[in-house]
Short mmCIF file of C-alpha atoms and ligand atoms in Angstrom, two decimals:
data_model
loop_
_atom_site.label_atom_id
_atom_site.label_comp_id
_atom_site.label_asym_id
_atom_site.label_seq_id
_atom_site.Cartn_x
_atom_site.Cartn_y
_atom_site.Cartn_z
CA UNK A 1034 128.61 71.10 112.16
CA UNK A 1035 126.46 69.03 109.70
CA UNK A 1036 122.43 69.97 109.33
CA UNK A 1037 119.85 67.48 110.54
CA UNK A 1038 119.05 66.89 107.06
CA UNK A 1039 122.74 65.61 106.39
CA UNK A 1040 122.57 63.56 109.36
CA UNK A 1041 119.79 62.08 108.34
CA UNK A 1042 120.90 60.58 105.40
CA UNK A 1043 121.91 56.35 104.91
CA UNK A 1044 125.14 55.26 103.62
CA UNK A 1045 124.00 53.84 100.34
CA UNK A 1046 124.56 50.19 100.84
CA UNK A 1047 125.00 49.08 97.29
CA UNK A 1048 127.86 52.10 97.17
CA UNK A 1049 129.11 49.97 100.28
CA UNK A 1050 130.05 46.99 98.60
CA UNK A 1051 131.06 48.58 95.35
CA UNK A 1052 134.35 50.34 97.60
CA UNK A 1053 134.61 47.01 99.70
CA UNK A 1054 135.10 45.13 95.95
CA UNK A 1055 137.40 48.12 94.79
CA UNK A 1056 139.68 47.36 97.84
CA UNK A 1057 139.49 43.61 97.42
CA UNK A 1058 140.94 44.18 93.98
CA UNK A 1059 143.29 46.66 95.01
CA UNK A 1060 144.59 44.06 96.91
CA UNK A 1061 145.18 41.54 94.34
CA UNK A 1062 142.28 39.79 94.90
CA UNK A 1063 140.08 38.38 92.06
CA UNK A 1064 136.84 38.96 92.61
CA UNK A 1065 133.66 38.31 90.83
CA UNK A 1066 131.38 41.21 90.58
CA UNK A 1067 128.15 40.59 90.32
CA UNK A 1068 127.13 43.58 92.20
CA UNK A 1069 127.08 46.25 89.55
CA UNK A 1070 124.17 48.85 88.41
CA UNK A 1071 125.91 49.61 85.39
CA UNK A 1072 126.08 47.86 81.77
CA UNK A 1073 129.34 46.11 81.00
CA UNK A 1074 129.76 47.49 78.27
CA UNK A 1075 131.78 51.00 76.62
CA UNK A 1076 129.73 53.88 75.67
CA UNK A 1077 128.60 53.29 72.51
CA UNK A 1078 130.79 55.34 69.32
CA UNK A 1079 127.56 56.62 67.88
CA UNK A 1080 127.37 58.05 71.21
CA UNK A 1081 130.74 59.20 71.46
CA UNK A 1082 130.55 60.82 68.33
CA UNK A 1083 128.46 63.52 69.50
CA UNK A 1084 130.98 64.11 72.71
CA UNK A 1085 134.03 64.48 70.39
CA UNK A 1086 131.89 67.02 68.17
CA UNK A 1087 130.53 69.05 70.87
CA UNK A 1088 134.33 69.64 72.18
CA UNK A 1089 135.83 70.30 68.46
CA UNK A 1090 133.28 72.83 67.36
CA UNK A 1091 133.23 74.46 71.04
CA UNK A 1092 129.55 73.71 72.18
CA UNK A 1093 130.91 74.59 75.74
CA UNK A 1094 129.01 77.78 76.49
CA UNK A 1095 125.94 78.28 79.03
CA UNK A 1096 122.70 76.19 76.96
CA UNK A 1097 118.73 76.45 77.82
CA UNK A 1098 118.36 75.68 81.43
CA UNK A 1099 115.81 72.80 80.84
CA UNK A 1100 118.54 71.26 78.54
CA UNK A 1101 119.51 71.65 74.85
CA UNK A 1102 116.48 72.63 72.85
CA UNK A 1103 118.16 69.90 69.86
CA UNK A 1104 118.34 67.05 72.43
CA UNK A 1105 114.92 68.01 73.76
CA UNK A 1106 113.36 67.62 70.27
CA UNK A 1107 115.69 64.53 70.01
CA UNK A 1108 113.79 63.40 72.99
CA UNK A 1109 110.20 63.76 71.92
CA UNK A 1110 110.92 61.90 68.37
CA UNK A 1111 111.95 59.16 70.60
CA UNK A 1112 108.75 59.49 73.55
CA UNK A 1113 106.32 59.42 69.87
CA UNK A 1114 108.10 56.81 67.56
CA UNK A 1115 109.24 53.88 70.78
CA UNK A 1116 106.08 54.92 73.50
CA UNK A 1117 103.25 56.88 71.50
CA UNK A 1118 103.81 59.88 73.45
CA UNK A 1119 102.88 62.90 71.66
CA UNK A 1120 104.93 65.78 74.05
CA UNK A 1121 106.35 68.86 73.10
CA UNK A 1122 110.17 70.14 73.90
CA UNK A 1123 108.24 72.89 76.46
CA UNK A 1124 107.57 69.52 78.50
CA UNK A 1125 110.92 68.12 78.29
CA UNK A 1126 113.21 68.65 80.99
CA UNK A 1127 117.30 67.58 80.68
CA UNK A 1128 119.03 66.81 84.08
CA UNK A 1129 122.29 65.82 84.91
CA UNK A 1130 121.26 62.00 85.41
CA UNK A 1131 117.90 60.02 85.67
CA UNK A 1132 118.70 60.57 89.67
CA UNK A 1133 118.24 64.47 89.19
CA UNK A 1134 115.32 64.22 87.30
CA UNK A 1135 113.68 62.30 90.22
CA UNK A 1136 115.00 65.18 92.70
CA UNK A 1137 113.42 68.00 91.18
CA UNK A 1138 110.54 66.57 90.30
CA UNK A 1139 109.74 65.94 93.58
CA UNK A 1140 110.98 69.24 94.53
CA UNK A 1141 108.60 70.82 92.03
CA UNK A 1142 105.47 69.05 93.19
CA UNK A 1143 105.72 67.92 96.48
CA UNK A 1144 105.34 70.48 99.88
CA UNK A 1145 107.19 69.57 103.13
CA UNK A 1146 105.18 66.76 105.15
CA UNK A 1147 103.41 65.60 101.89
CA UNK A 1148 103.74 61.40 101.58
CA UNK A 1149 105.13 59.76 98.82
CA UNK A 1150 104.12 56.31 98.33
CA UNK A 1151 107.67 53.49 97.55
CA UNK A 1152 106.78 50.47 97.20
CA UNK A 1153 109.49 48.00 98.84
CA UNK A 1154 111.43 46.60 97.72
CA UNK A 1155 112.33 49.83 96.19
CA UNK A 1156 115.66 51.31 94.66
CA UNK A 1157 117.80 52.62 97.39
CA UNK A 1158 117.87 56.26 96.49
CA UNK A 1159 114.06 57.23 96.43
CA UNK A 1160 113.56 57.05 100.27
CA UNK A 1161 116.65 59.39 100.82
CA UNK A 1162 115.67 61.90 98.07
CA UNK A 1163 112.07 62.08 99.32
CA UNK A 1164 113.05 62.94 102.85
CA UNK A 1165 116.07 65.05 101.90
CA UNK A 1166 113.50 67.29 100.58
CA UNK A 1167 111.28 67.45 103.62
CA UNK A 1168 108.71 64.83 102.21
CA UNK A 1169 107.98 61.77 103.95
CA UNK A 1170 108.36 58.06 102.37
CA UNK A 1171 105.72 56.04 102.90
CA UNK A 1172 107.29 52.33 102.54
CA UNK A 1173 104.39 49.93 100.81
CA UNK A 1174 105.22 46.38 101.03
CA UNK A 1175 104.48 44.37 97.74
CA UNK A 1176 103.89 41.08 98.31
CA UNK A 1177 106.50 38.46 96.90
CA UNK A 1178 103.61 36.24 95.43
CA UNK A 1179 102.95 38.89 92.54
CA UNK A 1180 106.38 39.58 92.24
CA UNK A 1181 106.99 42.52 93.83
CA UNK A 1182 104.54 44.25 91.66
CA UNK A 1183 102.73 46.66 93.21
CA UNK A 1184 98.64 46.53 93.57
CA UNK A 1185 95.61 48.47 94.43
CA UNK A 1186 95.64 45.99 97.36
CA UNK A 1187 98.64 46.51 98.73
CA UNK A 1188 98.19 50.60 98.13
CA UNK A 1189 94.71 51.53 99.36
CA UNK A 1190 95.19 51.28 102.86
CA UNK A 1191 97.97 53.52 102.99
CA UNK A 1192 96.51 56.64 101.46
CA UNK A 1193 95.65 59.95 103.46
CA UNK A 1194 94.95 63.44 103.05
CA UNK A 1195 99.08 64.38 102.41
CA UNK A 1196 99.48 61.51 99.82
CA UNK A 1197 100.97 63.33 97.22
CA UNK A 1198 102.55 61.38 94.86
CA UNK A 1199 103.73 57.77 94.20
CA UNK A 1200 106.78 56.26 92.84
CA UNK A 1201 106.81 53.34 90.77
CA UNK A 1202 109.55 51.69 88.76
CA UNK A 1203 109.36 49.85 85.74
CA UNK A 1204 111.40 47.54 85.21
CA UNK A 1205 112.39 47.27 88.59
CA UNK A 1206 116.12 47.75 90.16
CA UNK A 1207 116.26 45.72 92.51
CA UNK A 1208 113.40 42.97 91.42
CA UNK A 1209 113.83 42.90 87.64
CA UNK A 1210 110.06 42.56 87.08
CA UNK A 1211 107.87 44.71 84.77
CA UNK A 1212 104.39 45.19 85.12
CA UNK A 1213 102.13 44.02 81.91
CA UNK A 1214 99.80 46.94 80.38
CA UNK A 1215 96.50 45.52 81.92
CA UNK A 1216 98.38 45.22 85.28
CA UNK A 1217 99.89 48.79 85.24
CA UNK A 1218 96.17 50.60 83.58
CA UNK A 1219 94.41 49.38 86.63
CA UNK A 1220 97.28 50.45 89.80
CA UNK A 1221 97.24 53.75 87.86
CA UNK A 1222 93.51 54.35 87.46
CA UNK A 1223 93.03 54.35 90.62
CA UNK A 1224 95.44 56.43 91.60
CA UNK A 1225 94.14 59.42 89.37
CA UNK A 1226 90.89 58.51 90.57
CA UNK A 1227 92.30 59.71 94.07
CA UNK A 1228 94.11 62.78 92.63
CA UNK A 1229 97.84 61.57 93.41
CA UNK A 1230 100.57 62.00 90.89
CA UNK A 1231 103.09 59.20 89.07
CA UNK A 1232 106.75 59.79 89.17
CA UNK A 1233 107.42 56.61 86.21
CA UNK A 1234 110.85 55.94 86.49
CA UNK A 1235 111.37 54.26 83.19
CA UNK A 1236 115.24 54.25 83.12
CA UNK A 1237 115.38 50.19 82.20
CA UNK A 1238 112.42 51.00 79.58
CA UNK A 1239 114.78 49.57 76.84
CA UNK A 1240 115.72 46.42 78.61
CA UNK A 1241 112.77 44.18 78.44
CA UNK A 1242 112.56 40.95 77.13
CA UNK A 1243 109.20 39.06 77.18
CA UNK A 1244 106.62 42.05 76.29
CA UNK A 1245 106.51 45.11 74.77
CA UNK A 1246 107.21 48.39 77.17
CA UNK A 1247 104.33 50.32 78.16
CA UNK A 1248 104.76 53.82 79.24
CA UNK A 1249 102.77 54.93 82.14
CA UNK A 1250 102.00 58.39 80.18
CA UNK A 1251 100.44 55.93 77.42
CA UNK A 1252 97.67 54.83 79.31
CA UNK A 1253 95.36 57.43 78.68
CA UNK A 1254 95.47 61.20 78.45
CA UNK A 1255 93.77 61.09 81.98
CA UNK A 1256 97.15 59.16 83.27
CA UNK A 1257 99.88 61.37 81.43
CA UNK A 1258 98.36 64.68 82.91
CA UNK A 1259 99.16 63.29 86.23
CA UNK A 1260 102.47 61.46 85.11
CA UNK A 1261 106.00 62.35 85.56
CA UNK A 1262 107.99 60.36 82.90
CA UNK A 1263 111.32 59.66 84.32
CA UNK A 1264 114.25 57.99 81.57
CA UNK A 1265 117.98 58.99 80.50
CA UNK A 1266 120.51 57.43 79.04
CA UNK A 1267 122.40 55.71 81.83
CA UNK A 1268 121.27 52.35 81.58
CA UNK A 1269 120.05 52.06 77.88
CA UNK A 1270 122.73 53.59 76.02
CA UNK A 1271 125.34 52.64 79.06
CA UNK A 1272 126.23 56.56 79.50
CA UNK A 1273 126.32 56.38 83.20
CA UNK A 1274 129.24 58.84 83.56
CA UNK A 1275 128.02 60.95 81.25
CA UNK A 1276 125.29 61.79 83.94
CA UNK A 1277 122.06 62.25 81.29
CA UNK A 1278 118.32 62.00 82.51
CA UNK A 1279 115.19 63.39 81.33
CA UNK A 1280 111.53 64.06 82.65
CA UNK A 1281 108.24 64.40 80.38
CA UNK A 1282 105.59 66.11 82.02
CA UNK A 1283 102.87 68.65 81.84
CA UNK A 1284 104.27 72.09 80.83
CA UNK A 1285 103.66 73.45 84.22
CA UNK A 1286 105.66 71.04 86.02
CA UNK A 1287 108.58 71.14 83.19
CA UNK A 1288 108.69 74.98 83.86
CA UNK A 1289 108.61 74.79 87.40
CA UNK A 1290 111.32 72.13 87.42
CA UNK A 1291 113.29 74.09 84.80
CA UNK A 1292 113.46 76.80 86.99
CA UNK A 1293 114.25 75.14 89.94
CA UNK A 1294 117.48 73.39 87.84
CA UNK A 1295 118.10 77.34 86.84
CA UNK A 1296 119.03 78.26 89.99
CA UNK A 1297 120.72 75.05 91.33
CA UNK A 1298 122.84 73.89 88.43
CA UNK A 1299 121.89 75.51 85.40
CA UNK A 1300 121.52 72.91 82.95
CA UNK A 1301 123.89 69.37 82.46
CA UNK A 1302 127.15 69.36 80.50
CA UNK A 1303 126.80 70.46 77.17
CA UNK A 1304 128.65 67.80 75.52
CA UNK A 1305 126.95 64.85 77.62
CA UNK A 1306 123.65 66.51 75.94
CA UNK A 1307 125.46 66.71 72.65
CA UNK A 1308 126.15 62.65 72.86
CA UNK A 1309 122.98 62.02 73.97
CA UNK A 1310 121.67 63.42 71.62
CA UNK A 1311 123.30 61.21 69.25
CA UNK A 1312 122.81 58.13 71.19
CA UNK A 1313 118.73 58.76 70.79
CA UNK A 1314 119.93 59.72 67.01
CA UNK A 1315 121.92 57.01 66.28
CA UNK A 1316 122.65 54.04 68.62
CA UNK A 1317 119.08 52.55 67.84
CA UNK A 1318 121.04 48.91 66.82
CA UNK A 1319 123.76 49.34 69.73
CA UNK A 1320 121.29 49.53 72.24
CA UNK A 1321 119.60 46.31 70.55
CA UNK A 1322 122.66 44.54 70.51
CA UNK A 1323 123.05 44.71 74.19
CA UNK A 1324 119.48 44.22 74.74
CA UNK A 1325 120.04 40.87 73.10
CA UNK A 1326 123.24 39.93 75.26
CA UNK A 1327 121.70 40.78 78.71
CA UNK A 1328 118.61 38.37 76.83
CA UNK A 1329 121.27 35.67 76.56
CA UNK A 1330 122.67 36.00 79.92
CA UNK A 1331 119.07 36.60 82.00
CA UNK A 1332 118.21 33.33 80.48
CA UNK A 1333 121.20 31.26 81.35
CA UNK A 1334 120.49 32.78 84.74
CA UNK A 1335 117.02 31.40 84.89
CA UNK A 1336 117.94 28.26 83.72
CA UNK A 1337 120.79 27.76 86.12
CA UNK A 1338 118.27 28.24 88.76
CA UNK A 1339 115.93 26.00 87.98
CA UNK A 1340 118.25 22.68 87.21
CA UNK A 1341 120.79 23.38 89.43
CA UNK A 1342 119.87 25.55 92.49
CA UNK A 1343 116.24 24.88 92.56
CA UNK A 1344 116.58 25.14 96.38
CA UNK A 1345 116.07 28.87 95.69
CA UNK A 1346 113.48 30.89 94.36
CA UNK A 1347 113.80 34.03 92.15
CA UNK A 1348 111.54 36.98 90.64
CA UNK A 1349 110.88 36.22 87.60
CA UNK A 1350 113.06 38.65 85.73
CA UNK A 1351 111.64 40.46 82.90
CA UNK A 1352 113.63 43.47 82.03
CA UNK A 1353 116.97 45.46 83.87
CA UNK A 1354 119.86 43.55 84.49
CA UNK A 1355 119.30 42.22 87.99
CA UNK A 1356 118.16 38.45 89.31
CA UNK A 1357 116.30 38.87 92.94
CA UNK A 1358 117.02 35.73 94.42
CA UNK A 1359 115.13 34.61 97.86
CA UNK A 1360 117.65 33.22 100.40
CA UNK A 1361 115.39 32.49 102.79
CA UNK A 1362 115.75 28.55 103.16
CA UNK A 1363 119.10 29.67 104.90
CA UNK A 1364 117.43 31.56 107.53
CA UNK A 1365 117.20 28.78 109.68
CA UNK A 1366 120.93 27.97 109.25
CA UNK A 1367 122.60 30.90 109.80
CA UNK A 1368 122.89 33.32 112.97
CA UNK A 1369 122.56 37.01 111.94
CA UNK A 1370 120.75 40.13 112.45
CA UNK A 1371 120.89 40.40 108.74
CA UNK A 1372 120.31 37.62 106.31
CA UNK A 1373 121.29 39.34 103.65
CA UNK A 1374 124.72 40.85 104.87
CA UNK A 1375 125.50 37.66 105.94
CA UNK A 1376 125.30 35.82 102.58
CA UNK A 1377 126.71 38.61 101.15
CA UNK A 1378 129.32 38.72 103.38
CA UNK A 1379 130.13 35.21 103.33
CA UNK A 1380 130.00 35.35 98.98
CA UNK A 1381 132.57 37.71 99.59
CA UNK A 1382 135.00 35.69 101.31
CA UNK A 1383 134.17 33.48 98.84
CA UNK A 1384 135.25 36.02 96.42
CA UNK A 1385 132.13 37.03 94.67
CA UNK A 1386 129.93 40.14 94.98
CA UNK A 1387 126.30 40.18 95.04
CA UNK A 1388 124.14 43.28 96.93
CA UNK A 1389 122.06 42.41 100.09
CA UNK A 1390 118.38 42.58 99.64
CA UNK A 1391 118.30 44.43 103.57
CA UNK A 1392 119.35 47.87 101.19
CA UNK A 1393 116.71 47.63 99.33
CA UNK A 1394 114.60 46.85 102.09
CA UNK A 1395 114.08 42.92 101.71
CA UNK A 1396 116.11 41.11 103.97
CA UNK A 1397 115.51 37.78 102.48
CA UNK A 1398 117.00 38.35 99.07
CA UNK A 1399 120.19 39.40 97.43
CA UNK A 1400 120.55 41.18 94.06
CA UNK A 1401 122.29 39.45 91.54
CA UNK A 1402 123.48 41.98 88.78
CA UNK A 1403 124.53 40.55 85.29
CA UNK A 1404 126.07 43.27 83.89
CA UNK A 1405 128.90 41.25 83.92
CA UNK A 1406 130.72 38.56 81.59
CA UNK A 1407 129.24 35.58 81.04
CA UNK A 1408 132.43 33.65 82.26
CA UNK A 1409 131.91 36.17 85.44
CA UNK A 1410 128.51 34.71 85.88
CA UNK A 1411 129.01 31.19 85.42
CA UNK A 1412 131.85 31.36 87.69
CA UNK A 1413 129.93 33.43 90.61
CA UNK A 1414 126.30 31.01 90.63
CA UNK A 1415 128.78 27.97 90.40
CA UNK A 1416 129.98 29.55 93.88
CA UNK A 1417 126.52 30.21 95.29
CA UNK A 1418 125.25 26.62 94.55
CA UNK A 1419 128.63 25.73 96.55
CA UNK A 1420 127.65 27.96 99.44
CA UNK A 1421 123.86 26.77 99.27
CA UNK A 1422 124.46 23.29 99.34
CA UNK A 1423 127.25 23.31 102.14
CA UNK A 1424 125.08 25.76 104.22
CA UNK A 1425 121.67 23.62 103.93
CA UNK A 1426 123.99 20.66 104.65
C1 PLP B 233 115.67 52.60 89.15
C2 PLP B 233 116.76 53.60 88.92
N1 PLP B 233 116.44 54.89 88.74
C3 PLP B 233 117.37 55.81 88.54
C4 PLP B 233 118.72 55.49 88.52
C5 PLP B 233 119.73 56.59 88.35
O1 PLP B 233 120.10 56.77 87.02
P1 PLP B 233 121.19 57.86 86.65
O2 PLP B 233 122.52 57.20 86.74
O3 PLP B 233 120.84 58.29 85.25
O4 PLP B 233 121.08 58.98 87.62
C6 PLP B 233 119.11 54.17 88.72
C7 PLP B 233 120.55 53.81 88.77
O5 PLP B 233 120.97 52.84 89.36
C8 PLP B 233 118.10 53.19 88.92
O6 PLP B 233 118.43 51.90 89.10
#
């Protein structure tokens, strides 16, 4: 009954444990969830506002198919006053979540049996989109040294004739690194210099904490010809449901994937756009304010590791909400195909959530999200150093 293409799709692991912790509470039980890819917090009212005036003054009817021309200018304000960008709204491209974005851009640039480059560990959905459309993933290992960042090095060697594009994340879901400017002009350089294209995925862009944000696309004009810009309002503005992403790119490819989005789904909700739209307008000191708290939290986080569970290493995390933390030193102790289920597995009889690094495609870590109270967090790492110290004992 089901296409190969259906059957060739993963269970999303990190969709896994979220149902396994919806049961768990179902069934009375308390647990800590420190598994999440979403902010903690509500949507924002500045936000909100825009929702409630798209419904009560009927913006409901059929808009632009690349998205709302007013959100589109909205957007470019934004890519010129935070990033230096200077695009117009003909490059802009509105989809129905940062995760749409990525599919048609690489439906509007990439031909069946081209390679596109992930580096691992890599966020869960890129492999699945890329092959879904006929493309094949080419899985780069970064090297945990570096922190996960990838390099020239690690790159060269697996370039070929079909290379056609490569994906790079910044900040990084699962790692929670960032790449410095120097660090990201010299990985992109070179890969203009060999004619392949940058998808950016920028969605965590506002959530940085030790250096300024550097756009890929702001590198040099040379670099933003051949970059996608991928962002939204998921993460930053905590607007997950409202399912709002958005791609900067060269006119051609905006009009090609504008066309594609045409025939597929026209164009996102109308009064998602219409709060986004606000939430670029408006939310400027929400999105601070829970910049600052996740600040607060990551470095309580990095702190806790380092007096009291020094046994483990982590990535040092520099934007997103997520702590990569290496598990390794229990390999030895415990029997399982998968280190990283099994920690998981046994956090979760321990009542606390965290996401095994094997879904991401490094076994020896799990992902510790703090998008979460900071009584949530102090409670779950208490129970870690618990598990650590019994398991190495
Ligand atoms: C790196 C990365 N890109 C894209 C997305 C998807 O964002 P959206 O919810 O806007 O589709 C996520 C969500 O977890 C993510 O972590």
């Amino acid at each position: 009954m089901l296409s190969n293409r259906a059957k060739a799709l993963s269970p999303s692991i990190t969709l896994g444990i979220s149902a396994r912790v919806k049961t768990m509470k179902a069934e009375g039980i308390p647990v800590i969830n420190l598994s999440i890819g979403e902010p903690d917090f509500v949507t924002p009212d500045c936000a909100k506002a825009g929702g409630t005036y798209a419904i009560e003054n009927d913006v409901t009817k059929y808009d632009a198919a690349s998205g709302n021309l007013g959100l589109r200018q909205e957007i470019c304000r934004k890519l010129k006053d935070e990033n230096g960008l200077d695009y117009t709204p003909e490059q802009i491209v509105v989809s129905s979540g940062a995760k749409h974005s990525i599919t048609n851009a690489v439906m509007a640039t990439v031909n069946d049996g081209e390679e596109v480059i992930i580096p691992v560990p890599y966020w869960v959905s890129y492999p699945e989109i890329v092959e879904l459309l006929g493309a094949k993933a080419v899985l780069v290992q970064t090297k945990k040294d570096n922190g996960f960042l990838l390099t020239v090095e690690d790159v060269k060697d697996h370039i070929s004739d079909k290379t056609r594009m490569v994906i790079l994340t910044n900040p990084s879901n699962p790692t929670g690194n960032a790449f410095t400017r120097d660090q990201l002009q010299e990985l992109c350089q070179f890969l203009v210099d060999h004619n392949i294209l940058i998808l950016s995925d920028e969605i965590y862009e506002r959530i940085v904490y030790d250096e300024p944000f550097t756009s890929v696309a702001a590198l040099s004009d040379e670099i933003k010809e051949k970059t996608i810009v991928v962002n939204g309002l998921s993460k930053s503005a905590s607007m997950t449901g409202w399912r709002i992403g958005y791609t900067a790119s060269t006119v051609q490819i905006a009009k090609a994937m504008g066309s594609i989005q045409s025939h597929l789904t026209s164009h996102p909700s109308t009064v998602s756009m219409q709060a986004a739209k606000y939430a670029l307008r408006d939310c400027g000191d929400a999105i601070e304010h829970m910049r600052q708290t996740y600040q607060k939290r990551r470095d309580f986080i990095v702190d806790f590791f380092e007096k009291e569970l020094p046994q483990l290493s982590i990535v040092p995390p520099k934007g997103a909400f997520y702590v990569f933390a290496d598990m390794s030193v229990l390999r030895d102790k415990l029997t399982a195909e998968s280190l990283s289920m099994k920690v998981c597995e046994d956090m979760l009889d321990r009542e606390v959530a965290f996401v095994p690094g094997i879904g991401f495609g490094a076994d020896d870590f799990i992902r510790i999200s703090y998008a979460a109270s900071m009584d949530d967090i102090k409670e779950g790492l208490q129970r870690l150093k618990a598990y650590v110290e019994e398991t190495l004992r």
